[in-house]
XYZ file of N, CA and C in Angstrom:
576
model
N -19.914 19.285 -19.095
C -19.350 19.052 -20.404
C -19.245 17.533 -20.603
N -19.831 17.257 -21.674
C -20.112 15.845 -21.533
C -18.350 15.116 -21.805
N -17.723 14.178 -21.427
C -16.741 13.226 -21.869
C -16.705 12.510 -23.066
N -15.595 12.346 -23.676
C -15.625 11.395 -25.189
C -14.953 9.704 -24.739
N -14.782 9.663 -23.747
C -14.243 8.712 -22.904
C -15.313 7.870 -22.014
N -15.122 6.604 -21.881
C -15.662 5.982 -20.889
C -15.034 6.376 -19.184
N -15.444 5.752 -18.017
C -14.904 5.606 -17.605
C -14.408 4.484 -17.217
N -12.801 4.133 -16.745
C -12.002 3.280 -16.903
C -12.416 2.078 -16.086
N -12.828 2.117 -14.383
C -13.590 1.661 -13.372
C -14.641 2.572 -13.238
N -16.037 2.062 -13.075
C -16.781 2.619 -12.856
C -16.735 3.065 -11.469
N -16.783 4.388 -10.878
C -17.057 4.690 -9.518
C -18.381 3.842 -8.537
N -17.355 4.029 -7.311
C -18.889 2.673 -6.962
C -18.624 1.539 -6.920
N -17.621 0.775 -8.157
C -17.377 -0.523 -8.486
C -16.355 -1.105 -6.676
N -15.770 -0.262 -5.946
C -15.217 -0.747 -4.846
C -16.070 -1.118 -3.707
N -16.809 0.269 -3.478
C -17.970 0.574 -2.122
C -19.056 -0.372 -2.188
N -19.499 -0.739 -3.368
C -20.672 -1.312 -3.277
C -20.595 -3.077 -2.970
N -18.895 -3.307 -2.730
C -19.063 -4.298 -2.691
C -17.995 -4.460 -1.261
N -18.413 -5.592 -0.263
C -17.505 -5.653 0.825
C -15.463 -6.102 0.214
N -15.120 -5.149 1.462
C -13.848 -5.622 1.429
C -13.029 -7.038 1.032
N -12.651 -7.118 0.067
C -12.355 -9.198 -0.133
C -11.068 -9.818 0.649
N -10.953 -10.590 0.745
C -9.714 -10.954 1.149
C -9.297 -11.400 -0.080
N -7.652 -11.483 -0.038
C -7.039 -11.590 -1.235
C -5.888 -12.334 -0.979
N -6.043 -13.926 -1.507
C -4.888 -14.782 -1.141
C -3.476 -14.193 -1.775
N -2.622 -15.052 -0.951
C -1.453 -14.319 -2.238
C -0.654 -15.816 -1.582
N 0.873 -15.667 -2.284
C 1.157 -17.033 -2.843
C 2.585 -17.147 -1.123
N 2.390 -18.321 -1.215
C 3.158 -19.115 0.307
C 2.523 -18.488 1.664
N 1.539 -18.766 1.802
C 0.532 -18.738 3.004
C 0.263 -17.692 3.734
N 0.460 -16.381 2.735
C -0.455 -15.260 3.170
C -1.389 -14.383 2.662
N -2.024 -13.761 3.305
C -3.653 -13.317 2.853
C -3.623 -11.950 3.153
N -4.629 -11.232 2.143
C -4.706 -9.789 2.789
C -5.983 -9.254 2.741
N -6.136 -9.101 3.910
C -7.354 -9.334 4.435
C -7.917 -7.715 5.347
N -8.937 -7.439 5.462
C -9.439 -6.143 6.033
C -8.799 -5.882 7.283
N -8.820 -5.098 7.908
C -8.259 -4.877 9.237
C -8.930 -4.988 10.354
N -8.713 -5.350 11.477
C -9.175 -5.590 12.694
C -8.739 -4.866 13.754
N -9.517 -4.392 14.823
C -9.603 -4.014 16.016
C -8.322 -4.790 16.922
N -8.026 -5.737 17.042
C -7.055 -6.779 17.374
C -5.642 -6.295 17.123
N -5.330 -5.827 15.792
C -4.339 -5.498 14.961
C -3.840 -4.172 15.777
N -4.407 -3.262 16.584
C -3.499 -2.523 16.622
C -1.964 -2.297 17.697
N -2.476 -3.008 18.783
C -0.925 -3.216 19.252
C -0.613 -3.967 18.586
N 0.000 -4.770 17.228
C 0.897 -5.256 16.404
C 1.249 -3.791 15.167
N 0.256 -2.964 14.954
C 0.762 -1.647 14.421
C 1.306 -1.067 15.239
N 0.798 -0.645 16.301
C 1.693 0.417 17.170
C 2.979 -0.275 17.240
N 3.257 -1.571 17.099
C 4.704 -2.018 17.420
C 5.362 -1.595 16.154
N 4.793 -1.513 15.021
C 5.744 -2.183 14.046
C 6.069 -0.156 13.688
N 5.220 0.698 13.986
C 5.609 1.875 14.083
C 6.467 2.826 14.656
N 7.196 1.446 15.883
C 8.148 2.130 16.928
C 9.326 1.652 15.980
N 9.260 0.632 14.883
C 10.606 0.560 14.172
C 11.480 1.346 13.522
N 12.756 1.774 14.036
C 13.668 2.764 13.657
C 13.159 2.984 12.037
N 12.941 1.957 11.251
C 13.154 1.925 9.845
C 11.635 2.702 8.857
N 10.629 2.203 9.673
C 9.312 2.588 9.894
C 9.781 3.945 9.468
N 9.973 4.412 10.595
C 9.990 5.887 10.959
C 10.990 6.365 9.657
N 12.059 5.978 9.550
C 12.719 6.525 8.454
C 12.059 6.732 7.140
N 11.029 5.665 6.545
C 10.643 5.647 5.462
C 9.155 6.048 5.191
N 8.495 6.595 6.318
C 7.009 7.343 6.745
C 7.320 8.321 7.374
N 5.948 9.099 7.069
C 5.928 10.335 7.882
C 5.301 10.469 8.695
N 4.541 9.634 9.445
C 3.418 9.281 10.313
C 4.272 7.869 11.528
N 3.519 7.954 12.618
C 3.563 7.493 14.034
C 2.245 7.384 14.578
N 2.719 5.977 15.475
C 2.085 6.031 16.785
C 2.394 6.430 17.753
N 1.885 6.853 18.872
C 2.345 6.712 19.967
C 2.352 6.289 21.117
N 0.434 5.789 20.362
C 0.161 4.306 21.811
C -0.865 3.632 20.852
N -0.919 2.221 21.130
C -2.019 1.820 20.738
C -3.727 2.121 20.471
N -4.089 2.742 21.064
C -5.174 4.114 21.268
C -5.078 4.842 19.399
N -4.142 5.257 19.577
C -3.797 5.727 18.378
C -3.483 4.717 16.685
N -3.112 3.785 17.085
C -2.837 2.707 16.163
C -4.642 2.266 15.569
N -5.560 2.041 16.542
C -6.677 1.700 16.327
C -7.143 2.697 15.830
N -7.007 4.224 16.009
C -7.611 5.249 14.917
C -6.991 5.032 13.392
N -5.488 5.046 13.816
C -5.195 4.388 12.099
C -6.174 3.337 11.302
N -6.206 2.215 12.500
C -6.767 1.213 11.667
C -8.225 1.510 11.115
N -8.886 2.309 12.131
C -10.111 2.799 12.064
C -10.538 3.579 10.283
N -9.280 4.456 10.392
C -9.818 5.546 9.084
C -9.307 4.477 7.972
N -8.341 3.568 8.290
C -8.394 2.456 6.860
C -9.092 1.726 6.703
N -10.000 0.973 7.558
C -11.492 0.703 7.222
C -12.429 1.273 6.843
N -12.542 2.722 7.046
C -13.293 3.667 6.316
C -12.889 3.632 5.171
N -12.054 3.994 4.415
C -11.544 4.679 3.330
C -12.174 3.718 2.209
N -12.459 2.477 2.725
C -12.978 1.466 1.451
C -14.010 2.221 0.918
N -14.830 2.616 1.885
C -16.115 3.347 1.261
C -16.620 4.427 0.052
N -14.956 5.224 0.623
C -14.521 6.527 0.140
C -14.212 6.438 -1.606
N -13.197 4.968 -1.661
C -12.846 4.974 -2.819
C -11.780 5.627 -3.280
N -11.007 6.335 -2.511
C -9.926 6.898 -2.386
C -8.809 6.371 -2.219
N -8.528 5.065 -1.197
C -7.652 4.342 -0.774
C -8.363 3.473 -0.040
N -7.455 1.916 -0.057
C -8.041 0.697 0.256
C -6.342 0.054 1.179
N -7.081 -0.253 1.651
C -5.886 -0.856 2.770
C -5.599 -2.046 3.268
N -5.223 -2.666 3.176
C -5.472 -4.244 3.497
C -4.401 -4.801 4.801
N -4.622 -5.374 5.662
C -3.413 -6.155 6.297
C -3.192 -7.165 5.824
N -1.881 -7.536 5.919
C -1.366 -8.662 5.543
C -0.441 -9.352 6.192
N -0.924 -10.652 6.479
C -1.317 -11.621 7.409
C -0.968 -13.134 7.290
N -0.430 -13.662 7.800
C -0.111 -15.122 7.896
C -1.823 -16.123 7.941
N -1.472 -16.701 6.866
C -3.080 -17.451 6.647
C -3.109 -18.549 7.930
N -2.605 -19.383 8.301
C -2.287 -20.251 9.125
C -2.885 -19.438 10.553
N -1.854 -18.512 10.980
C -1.858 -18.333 12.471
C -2.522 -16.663 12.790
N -2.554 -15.996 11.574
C -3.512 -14.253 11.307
C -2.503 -13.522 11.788
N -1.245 -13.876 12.083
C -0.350 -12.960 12.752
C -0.087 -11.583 11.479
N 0.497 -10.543 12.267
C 0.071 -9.250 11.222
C 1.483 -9.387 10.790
N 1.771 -9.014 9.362
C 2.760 -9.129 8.365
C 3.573 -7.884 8.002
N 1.813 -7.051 7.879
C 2.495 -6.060 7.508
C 1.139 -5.157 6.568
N 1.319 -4.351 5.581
C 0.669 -4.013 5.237
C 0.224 -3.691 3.403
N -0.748 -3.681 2.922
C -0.643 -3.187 1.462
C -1.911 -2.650 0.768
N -1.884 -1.752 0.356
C -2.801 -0.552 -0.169
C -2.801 0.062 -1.106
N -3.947 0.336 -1.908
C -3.741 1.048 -3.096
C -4.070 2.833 -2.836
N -3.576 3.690 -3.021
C -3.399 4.980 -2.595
C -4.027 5.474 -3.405
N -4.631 7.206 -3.505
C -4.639 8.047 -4.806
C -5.253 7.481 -5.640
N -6.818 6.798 -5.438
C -7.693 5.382 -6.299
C -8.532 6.479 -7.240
N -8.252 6.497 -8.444
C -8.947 7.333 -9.638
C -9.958 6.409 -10.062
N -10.673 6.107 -10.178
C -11.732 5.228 -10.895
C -11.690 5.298 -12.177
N -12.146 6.477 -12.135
C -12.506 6.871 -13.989
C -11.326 6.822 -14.636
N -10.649 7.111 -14.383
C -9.236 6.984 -14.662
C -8.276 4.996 -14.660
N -8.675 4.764 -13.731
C -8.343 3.190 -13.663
C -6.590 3.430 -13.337
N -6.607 4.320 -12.068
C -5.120 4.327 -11.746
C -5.170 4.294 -10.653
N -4.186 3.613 -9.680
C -3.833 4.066 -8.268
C -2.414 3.706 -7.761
N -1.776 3.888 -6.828
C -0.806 3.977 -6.380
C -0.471 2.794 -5.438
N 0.644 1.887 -5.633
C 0.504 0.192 -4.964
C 1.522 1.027 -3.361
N 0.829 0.177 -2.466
C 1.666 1.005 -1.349
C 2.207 -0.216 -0.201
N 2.856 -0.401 0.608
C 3.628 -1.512 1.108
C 4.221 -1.204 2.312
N 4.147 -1.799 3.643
C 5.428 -2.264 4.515
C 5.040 -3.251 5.440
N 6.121 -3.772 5.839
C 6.416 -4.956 6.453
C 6.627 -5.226 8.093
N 6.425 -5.440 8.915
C 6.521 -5.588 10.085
C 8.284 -6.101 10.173
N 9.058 -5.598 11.459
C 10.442 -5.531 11.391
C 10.367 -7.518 11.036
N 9.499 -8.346 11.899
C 10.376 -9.805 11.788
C 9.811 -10.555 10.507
N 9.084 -9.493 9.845
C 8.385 -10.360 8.246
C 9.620 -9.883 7.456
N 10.318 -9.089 7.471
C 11.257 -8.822 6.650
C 12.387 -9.854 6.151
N 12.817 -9.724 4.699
C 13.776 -10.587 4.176
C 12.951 -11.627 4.029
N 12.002 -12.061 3.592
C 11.025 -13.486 3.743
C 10.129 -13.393 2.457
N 10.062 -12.294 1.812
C 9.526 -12.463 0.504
C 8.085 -11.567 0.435
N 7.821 -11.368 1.854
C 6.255 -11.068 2.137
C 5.739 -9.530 1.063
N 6.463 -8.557 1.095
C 6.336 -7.339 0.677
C 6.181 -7.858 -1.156
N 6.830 -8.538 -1.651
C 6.651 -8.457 -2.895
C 5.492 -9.655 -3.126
N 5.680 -10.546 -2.459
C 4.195 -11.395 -2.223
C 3.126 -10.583 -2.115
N 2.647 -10.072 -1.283
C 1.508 -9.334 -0.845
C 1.492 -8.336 -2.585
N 1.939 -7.130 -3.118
C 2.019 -6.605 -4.094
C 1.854 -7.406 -5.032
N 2.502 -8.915 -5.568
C 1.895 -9.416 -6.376
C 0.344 -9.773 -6.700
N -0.442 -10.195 -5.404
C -1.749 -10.744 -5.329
C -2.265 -9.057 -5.139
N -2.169 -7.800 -4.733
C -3.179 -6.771 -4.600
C -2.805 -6.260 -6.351
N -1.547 -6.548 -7.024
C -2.048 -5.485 -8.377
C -2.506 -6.950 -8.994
N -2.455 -8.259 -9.020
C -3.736 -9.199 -9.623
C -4.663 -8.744 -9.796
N -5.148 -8.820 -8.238
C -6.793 -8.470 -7.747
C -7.034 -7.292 -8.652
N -6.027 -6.307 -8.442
C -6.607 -4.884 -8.709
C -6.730 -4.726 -10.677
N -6.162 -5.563 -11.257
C -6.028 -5.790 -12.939
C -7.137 -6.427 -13.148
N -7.202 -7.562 -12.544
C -7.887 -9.077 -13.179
C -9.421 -8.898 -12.261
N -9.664 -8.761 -11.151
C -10.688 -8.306 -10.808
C -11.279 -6.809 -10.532
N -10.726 -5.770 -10.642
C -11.577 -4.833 -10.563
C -11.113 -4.071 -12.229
N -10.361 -4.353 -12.733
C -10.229 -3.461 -14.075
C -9.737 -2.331 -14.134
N -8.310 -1.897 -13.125
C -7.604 -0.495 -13.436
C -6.389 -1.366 -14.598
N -6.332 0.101 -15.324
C -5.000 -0.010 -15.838
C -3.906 0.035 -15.590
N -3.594 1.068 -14.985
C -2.288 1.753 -14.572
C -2.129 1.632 -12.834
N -1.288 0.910 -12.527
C -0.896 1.167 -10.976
C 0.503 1.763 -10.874
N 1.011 2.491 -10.045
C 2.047 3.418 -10.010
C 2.620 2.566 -8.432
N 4.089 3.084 -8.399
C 4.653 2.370 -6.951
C 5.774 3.409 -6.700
N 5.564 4.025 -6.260
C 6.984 5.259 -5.608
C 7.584 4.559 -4.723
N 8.378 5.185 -4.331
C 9.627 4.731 -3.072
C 10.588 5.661 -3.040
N 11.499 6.049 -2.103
C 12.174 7.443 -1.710
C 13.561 6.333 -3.010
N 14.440 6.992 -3.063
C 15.627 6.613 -4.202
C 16.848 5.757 -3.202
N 16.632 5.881 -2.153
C 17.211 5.623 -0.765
C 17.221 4.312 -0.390
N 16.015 4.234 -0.984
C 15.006 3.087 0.049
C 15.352 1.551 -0.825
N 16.252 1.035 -0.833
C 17.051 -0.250 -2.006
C 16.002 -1.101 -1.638
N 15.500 -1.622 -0.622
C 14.581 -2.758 -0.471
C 13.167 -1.977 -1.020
N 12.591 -1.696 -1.442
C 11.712 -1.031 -1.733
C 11.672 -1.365 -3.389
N 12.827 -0.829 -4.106
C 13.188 -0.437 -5.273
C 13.176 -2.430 -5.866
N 13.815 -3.480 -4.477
C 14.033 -4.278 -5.246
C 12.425 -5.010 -5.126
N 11.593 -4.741 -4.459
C 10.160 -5.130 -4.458
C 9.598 -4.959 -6.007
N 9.597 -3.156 -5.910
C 8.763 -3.175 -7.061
C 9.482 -4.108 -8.643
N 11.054 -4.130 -8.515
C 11.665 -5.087 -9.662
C 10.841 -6.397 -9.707
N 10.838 -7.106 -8.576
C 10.523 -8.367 -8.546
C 9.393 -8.289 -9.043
N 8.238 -7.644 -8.782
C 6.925 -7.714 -8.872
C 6.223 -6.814 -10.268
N 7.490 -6.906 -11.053
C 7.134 -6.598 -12.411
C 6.903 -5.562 -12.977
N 6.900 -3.899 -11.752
C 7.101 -2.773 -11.696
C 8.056 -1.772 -12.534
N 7.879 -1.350 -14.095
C 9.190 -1.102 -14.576
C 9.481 0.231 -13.978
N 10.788 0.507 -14.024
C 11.003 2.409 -13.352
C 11.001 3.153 -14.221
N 10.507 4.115 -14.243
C 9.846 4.924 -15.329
C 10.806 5.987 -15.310
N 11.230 6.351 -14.090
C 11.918 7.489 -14.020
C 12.220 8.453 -11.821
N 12.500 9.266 -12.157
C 13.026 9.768 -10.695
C 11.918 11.432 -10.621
N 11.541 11.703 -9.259
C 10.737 12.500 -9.238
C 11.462 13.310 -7.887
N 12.002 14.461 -8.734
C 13.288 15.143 -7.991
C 12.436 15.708 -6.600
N 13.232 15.575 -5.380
C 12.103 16.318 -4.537
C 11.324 16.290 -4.511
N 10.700 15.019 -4.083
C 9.367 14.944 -4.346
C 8.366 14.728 -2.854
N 8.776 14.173 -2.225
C 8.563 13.495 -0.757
C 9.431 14.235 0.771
N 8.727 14.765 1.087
C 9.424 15.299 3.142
C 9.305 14.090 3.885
N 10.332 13.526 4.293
C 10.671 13.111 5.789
C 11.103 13.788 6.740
N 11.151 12.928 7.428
C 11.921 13.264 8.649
C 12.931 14.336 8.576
N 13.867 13.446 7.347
C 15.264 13.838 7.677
C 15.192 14.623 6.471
N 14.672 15.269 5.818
C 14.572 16.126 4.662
C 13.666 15.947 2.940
N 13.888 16.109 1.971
C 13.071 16.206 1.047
C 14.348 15.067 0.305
N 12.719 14.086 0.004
C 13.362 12.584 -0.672
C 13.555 12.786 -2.427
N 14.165 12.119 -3.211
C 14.094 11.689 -4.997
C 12.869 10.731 -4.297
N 12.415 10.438 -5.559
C 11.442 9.223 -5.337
C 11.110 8.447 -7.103
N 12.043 7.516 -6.986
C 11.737 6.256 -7.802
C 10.147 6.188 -8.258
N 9.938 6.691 -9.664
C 8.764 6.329 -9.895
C 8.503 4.995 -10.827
N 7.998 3.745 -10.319
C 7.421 2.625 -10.979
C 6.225 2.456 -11.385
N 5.809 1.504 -12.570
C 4.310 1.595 -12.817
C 4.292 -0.225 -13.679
N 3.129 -0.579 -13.760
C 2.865 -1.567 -14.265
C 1.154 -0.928 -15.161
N 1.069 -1.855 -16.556
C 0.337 -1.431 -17.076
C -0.729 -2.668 -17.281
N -2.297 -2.569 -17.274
C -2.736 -4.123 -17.291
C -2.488 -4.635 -18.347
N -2.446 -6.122 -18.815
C -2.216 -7.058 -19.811
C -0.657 -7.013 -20.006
């Protein structure tokens, strides 16, 4: 059935082109992932807080490098894009940021975020989110990026504020953890 619509990103427009690095502002970069990186994931996955606000683990480095593994894939996929994020100076790992749930035709995806326990309180999480929904507006052409977070989660909530994210609304039960079924803060930013 033919469409009366364009599509929003053309499919393709990610895969066909390598992973970029993507400066972002007071000296960090987010940059593809490396083989290197995963005992600094497996660490930052043993964090009490980690665990509280994911549903996923490591449990040895072995395992951290399959993580990193299927997020280097996924560029291909077009589905989700993953980036580490990284101290430009010294490459030390920061933390992380990704666009989730990547619609093309649609020109929507989901901004996704966390921080390694000693990057925290330092600005990095809303840094990094500022330069990936840039990139993702100003160079690839989605409209709509979306940013959830459990209703719980206050550092989370004050990221997406800073970074220009308005809250749209609450999405009752929406998310399983650990410790039971989360609200989840829904944010969005629209391009221009």
């Amino acid at each position: 059935m033919p469409l009366l619509i364009s599509d929003v990103v053309t499919p393709g427009t990610l895969a066909r082109q390598p992973q970029p690095v993507i400066p972002a502002a007071g000296g960090l970069v987010l940059r593809p992932w490396k083989d290197e990186d995963a005992p600094a994931v497996h660490e930052v996955f043993q964090d009490p807080l980690m665990r509280r606000w994911h549903h996923y683990t490591t449990e040895s480095v072995t395992e951290a490098l399959g993580m990193i593994e299927s997020w280097r894939a996924a560029w291909a996929g077009e589905d989700n894009a993953y980036w580490a994020v990284a101290d430009e100076g010294t490459d030390q790992l920061l933390g992380r940021a990704a666009l989730r749930h990547v619609e093309p035709a649609d020109g929507t995806a989901e901004v996704a975020y966390w921080t390694a326990s000693a990057a925290r309180g330092r600005g990095v999480a809303p840094r990094a989110v500022a330069a990936l929904t840039g990139w993702a507006f100003e160079s690839i052409g989605f409209h709509r990026l979306e940013l959830t977070h459990a209703v719980r989660n206050e550092a989370s909530c004050r990221v997406a504020e800073k970074t220009g994210f308005a809250l749209e609304g609450t999405k009752r039960s929406a998310l399983l953890h650990p410790d039971g079924w989360h609200d989840m803060h829904l944010h969005a930013r629209i391009a221009g």
